[in-house]
PDB file of C-alpha atoms in Angstrom:
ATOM      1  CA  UNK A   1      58.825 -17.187 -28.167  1.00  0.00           C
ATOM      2  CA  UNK A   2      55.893 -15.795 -30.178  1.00  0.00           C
ATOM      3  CA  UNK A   3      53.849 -18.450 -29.786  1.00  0.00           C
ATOM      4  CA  UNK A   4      54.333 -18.370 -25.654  1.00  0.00           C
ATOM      5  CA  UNK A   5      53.296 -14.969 -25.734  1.00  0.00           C
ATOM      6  CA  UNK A   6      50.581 -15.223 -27.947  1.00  0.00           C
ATOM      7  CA  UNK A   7      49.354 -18.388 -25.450  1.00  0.00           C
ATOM      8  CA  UNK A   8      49.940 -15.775 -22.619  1.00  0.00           C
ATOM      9  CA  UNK A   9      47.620 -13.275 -24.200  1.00  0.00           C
ATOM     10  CA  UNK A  10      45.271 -15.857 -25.230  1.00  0.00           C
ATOM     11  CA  UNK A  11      44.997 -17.546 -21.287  1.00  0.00           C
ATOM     12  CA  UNK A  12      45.216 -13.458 -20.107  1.00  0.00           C
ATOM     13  CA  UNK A  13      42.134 -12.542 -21.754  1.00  0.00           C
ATOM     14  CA  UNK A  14      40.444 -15.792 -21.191  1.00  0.00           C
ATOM     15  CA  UNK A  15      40.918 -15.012 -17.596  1.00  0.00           C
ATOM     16  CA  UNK A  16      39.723 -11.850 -17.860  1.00  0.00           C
ATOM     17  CA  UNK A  17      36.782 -12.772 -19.368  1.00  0.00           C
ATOM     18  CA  UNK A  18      35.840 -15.319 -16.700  1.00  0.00           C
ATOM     19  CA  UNK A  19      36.550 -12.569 -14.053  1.00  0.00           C
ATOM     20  CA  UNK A  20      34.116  -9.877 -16.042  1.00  0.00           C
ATOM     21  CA  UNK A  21      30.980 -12.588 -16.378  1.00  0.00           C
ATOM     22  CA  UNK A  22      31.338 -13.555 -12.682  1.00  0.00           C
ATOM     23  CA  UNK A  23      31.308 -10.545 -11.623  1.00  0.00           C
ATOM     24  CA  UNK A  24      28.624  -9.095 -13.479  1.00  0.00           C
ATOM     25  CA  UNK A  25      26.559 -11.896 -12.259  1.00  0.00           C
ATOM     26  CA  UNK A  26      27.117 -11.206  -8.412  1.00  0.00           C
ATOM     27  CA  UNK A  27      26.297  -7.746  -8.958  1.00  0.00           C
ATOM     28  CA  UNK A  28      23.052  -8.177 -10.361  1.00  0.00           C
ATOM     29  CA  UNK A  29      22.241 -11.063  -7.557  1.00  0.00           C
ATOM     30  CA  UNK A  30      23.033  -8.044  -5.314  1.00  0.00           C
ATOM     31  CA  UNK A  31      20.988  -5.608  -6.792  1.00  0.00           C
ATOM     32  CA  UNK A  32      17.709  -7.889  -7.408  1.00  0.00           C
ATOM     33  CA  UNK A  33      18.211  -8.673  -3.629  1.00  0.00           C
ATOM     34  CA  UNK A  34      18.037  -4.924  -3.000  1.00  0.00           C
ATOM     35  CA  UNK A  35      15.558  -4.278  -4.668  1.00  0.00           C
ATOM     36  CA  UNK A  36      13.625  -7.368  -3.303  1.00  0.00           C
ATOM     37  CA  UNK A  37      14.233  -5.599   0.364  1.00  0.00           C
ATOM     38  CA  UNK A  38      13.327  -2.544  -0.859  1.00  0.00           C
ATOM     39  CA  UNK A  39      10.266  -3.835  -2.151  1.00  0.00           C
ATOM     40  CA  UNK A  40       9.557  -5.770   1.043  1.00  0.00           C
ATOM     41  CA  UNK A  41      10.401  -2.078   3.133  1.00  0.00           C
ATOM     42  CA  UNK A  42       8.287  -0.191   1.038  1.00  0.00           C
ATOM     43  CA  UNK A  43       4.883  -2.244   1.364  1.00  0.00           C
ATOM     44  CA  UNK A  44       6.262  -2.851   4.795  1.00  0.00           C
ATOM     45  CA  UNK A  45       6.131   1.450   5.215  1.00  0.00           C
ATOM     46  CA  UNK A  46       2.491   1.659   3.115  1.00  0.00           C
ATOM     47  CA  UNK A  47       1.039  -1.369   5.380  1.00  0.00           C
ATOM     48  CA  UNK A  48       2.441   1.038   8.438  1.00  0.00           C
ATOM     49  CA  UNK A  49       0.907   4.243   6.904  1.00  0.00           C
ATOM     50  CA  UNK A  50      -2.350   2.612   6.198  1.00  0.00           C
ATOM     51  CA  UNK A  51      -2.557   1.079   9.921  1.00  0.00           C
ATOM     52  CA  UNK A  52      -1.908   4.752  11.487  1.00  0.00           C
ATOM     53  CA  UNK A  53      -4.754   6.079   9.220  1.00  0.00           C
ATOM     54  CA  UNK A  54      -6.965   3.033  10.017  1.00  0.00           C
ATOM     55  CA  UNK A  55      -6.397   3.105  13.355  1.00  0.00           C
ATOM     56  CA  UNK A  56      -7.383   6.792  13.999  1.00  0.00           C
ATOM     57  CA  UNK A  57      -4.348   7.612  15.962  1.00  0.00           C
ATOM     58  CA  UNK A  58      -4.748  11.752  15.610  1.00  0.00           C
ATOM     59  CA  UNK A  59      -7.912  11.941  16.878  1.00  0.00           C
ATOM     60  CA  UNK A  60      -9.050  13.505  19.798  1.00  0.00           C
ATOM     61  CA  UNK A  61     -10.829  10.224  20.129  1.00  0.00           C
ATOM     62  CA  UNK A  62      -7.978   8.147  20.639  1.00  0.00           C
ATOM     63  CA  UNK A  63      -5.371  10.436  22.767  1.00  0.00           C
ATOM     64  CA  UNK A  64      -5.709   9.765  26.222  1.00  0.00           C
ATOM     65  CA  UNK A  65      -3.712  12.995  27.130  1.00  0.00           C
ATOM     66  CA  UNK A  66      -5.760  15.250  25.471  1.00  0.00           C
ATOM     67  CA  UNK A  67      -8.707  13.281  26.906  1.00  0.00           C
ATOM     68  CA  UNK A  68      -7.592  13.824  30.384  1.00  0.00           C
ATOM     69  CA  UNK A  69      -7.111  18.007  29.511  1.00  0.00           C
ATOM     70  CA  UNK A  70     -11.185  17.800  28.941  1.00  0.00           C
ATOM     71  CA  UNK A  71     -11.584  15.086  32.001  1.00  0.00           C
ATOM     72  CA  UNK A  72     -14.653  16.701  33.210  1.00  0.00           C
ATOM     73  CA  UNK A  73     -16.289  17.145  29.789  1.00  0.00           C
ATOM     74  CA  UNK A  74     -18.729  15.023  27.751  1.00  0.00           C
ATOM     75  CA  UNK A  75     -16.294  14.256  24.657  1.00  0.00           C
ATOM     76  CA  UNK A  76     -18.811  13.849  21.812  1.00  0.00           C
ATOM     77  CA  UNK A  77     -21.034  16.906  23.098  1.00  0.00           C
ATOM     78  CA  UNK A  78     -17.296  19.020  23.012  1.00  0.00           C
ATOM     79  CA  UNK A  79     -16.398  17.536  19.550  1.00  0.00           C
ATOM     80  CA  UNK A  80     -19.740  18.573  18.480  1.00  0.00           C
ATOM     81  CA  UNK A  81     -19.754  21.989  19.807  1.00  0.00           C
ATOM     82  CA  UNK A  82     -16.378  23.281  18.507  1.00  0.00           C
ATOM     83  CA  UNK A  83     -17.941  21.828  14.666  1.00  0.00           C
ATOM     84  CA  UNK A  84     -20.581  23.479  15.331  1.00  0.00           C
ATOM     85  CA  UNK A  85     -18.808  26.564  16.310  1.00  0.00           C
ATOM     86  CA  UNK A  86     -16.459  26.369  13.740  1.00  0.00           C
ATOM     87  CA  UNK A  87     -18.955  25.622  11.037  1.00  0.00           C
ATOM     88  CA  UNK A  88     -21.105  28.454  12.204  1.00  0.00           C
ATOM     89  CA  UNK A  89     -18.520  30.752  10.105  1.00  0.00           C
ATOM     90  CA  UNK A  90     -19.561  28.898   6.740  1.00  0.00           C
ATOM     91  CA  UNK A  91     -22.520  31.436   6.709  1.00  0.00           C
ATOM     92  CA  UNK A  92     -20.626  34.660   6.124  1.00  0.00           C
ATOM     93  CA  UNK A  93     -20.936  35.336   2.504  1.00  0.00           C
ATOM     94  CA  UNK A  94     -17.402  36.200   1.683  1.00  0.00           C
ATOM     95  CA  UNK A  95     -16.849  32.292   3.183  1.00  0.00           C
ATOM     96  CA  UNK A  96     -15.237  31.263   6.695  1.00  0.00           C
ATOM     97  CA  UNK A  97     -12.848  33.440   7.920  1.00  0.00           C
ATOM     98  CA  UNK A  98     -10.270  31.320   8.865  1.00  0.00           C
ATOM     99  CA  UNK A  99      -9.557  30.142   5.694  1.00  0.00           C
ATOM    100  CA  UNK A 100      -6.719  32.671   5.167  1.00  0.00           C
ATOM    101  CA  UNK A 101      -7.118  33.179   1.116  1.00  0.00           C
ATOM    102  CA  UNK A 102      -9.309  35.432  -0.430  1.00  0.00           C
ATOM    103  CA  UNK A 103     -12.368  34.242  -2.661  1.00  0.00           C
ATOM    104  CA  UNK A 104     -10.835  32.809  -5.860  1.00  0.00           C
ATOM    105  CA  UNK A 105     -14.336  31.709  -8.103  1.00  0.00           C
ATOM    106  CA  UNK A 106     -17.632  32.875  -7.860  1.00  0.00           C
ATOM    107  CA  UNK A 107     -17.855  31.036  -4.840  1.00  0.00           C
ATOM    108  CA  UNK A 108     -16.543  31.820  -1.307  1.00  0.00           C
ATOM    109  CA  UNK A 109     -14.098  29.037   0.881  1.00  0.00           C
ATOM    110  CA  UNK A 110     -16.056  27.082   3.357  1.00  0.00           C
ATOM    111  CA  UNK A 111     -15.068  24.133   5.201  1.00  0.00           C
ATOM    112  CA  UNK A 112     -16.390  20.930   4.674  1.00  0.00           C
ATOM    113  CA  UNK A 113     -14.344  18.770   6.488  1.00  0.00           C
ATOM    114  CA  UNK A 114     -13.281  18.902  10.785  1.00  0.00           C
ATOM    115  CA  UNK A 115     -11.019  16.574  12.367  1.00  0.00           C
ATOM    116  CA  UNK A 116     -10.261  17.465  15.733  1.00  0.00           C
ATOM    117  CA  UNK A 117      -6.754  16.416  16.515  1.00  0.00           C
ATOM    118  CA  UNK A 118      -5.850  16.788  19.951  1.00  0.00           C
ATOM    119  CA  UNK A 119      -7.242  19.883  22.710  1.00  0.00           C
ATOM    120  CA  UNK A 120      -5.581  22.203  20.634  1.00  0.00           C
ATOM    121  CA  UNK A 121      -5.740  21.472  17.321  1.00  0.00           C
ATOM    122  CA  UNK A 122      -8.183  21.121  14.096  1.00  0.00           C
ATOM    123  CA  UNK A 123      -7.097  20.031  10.706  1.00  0.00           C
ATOM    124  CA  UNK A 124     -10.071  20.648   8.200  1.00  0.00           C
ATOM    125  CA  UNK A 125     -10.021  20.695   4.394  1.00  0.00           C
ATOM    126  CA  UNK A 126     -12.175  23.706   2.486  1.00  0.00           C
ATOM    127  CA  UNK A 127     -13.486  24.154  -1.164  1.00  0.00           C
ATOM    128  CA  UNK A 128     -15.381  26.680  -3.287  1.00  0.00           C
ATOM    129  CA  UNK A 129     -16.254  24.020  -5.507  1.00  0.00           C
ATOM    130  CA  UNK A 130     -13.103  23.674  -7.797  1.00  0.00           C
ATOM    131  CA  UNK A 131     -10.202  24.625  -6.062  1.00  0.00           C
ATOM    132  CA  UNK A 132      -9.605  22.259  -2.459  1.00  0.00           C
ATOM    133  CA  UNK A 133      -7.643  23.062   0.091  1.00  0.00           C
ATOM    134  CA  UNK A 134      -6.360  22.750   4.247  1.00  0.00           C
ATOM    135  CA  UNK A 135      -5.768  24.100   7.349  1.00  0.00           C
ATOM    136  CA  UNK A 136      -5.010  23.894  10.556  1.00  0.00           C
ATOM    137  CA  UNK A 137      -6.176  25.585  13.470  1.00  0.00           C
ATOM    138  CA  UNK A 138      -5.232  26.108  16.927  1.00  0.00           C
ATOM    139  CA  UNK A 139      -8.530  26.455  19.007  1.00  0.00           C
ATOM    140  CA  UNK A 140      -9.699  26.830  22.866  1.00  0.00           C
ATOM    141  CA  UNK A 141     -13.317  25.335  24.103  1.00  0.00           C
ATOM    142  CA  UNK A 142     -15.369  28.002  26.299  1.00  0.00           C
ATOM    143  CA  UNK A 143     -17.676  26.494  28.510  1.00  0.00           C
ATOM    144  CA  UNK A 144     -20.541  29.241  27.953  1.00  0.00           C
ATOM    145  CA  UNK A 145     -18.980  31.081  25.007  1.00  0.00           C
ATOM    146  CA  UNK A 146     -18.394  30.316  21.303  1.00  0.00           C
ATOM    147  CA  UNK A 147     -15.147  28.266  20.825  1.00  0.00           C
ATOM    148  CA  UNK A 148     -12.241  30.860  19.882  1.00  0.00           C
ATOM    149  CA  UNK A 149     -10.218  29.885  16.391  1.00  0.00           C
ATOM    150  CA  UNK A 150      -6.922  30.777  15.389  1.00  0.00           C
ATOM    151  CA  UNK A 151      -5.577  29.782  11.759  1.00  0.00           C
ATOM    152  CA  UNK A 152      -1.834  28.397  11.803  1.00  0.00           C
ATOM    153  CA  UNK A 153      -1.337  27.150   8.556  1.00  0.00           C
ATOM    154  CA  UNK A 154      -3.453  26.870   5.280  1.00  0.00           C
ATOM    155  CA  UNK A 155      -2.436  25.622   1.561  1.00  0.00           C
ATOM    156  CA  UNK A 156      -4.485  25.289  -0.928  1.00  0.00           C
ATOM    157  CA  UNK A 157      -3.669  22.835  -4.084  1.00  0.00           C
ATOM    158  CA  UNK A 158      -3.446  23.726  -7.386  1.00  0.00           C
ATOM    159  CA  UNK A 159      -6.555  23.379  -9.681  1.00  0.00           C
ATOM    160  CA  UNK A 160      -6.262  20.498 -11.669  1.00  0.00           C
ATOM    161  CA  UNK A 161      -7.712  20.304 -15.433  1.00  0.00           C
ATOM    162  CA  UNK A 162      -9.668  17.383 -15.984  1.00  0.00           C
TER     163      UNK A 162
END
């Protein structure tokens, strides 16, 4: 009788054994398969990303609705104008105005960089030299007057040390 049960226990945890190695083995096929797909998904999502970026597609350039708001405009000469415009304001010395923060350095915030989005909107980055930022503003084209500006949002990142 003592032998039987010791050949019991013995074939038991044989058993479970097996059961414990084969399953440990289909669980990591199933997670190098995930993370295979997520692999795949994720330069699937960066080859997306880059394509939007490459391809322009929030420009003012490239929206054929916005276009058709300014159907009776020269496009370039209107892009150019509202820079222009918009630029204009690097010239004040406390820096352009519709960067909403305050002078940080011994330098005021100008922008450096326009991209005009849509009829509406602008999203251009600013600097004093060390500390970057962006914002984005709403603005309206006058045919005979300057542009008019209005800041929605700005943030400004953190200053790194180098």
């Amino acid at each position: 009788m003592k032998k039987s049960l010791l050949l019991y226990g013995l074939v038991f945890s044989v058993l479970i054994n097996i059961f414990q190695i084969v399953n440990a083995s289909n669980i990591l096929k199933r997670s190098e398969e995930v993370s295979t797909i997520s692999k795949k998904e994720l330069k699937k999502a960066k080859d997306s990303i880059a394509t939007l970026l490459d391809n322009d597609t929030f420009s003012l350039a490239n929206n054929e609705n916005a276009q058709e708001y300014y159907f009776e405009y020269d496009l370039k000469a209107l892009q150019a104008k509202v820079k222009d415009d918009l630029n204009a304001f690097n010239a004040d010395k406390k820096g352009n105005k519709y960067v909403s923060y305050d002078q940080i350095g011994d330098n005021p915030f100008l922008i450096n960089n326009i991209k005009i989005l849509n009829h509406r909107w602008i999203i251009a980055n600013f600097s004093d030299g060390k500390v970057w930022g962006e914002v984005l503003i709403k603005y309206f084209h006058n045919v005979d007057k300057p542009t008019d500006f209005e800041t929605v949002e700005t943030l400004i990142y953190q200053e790194t040390l180098k």
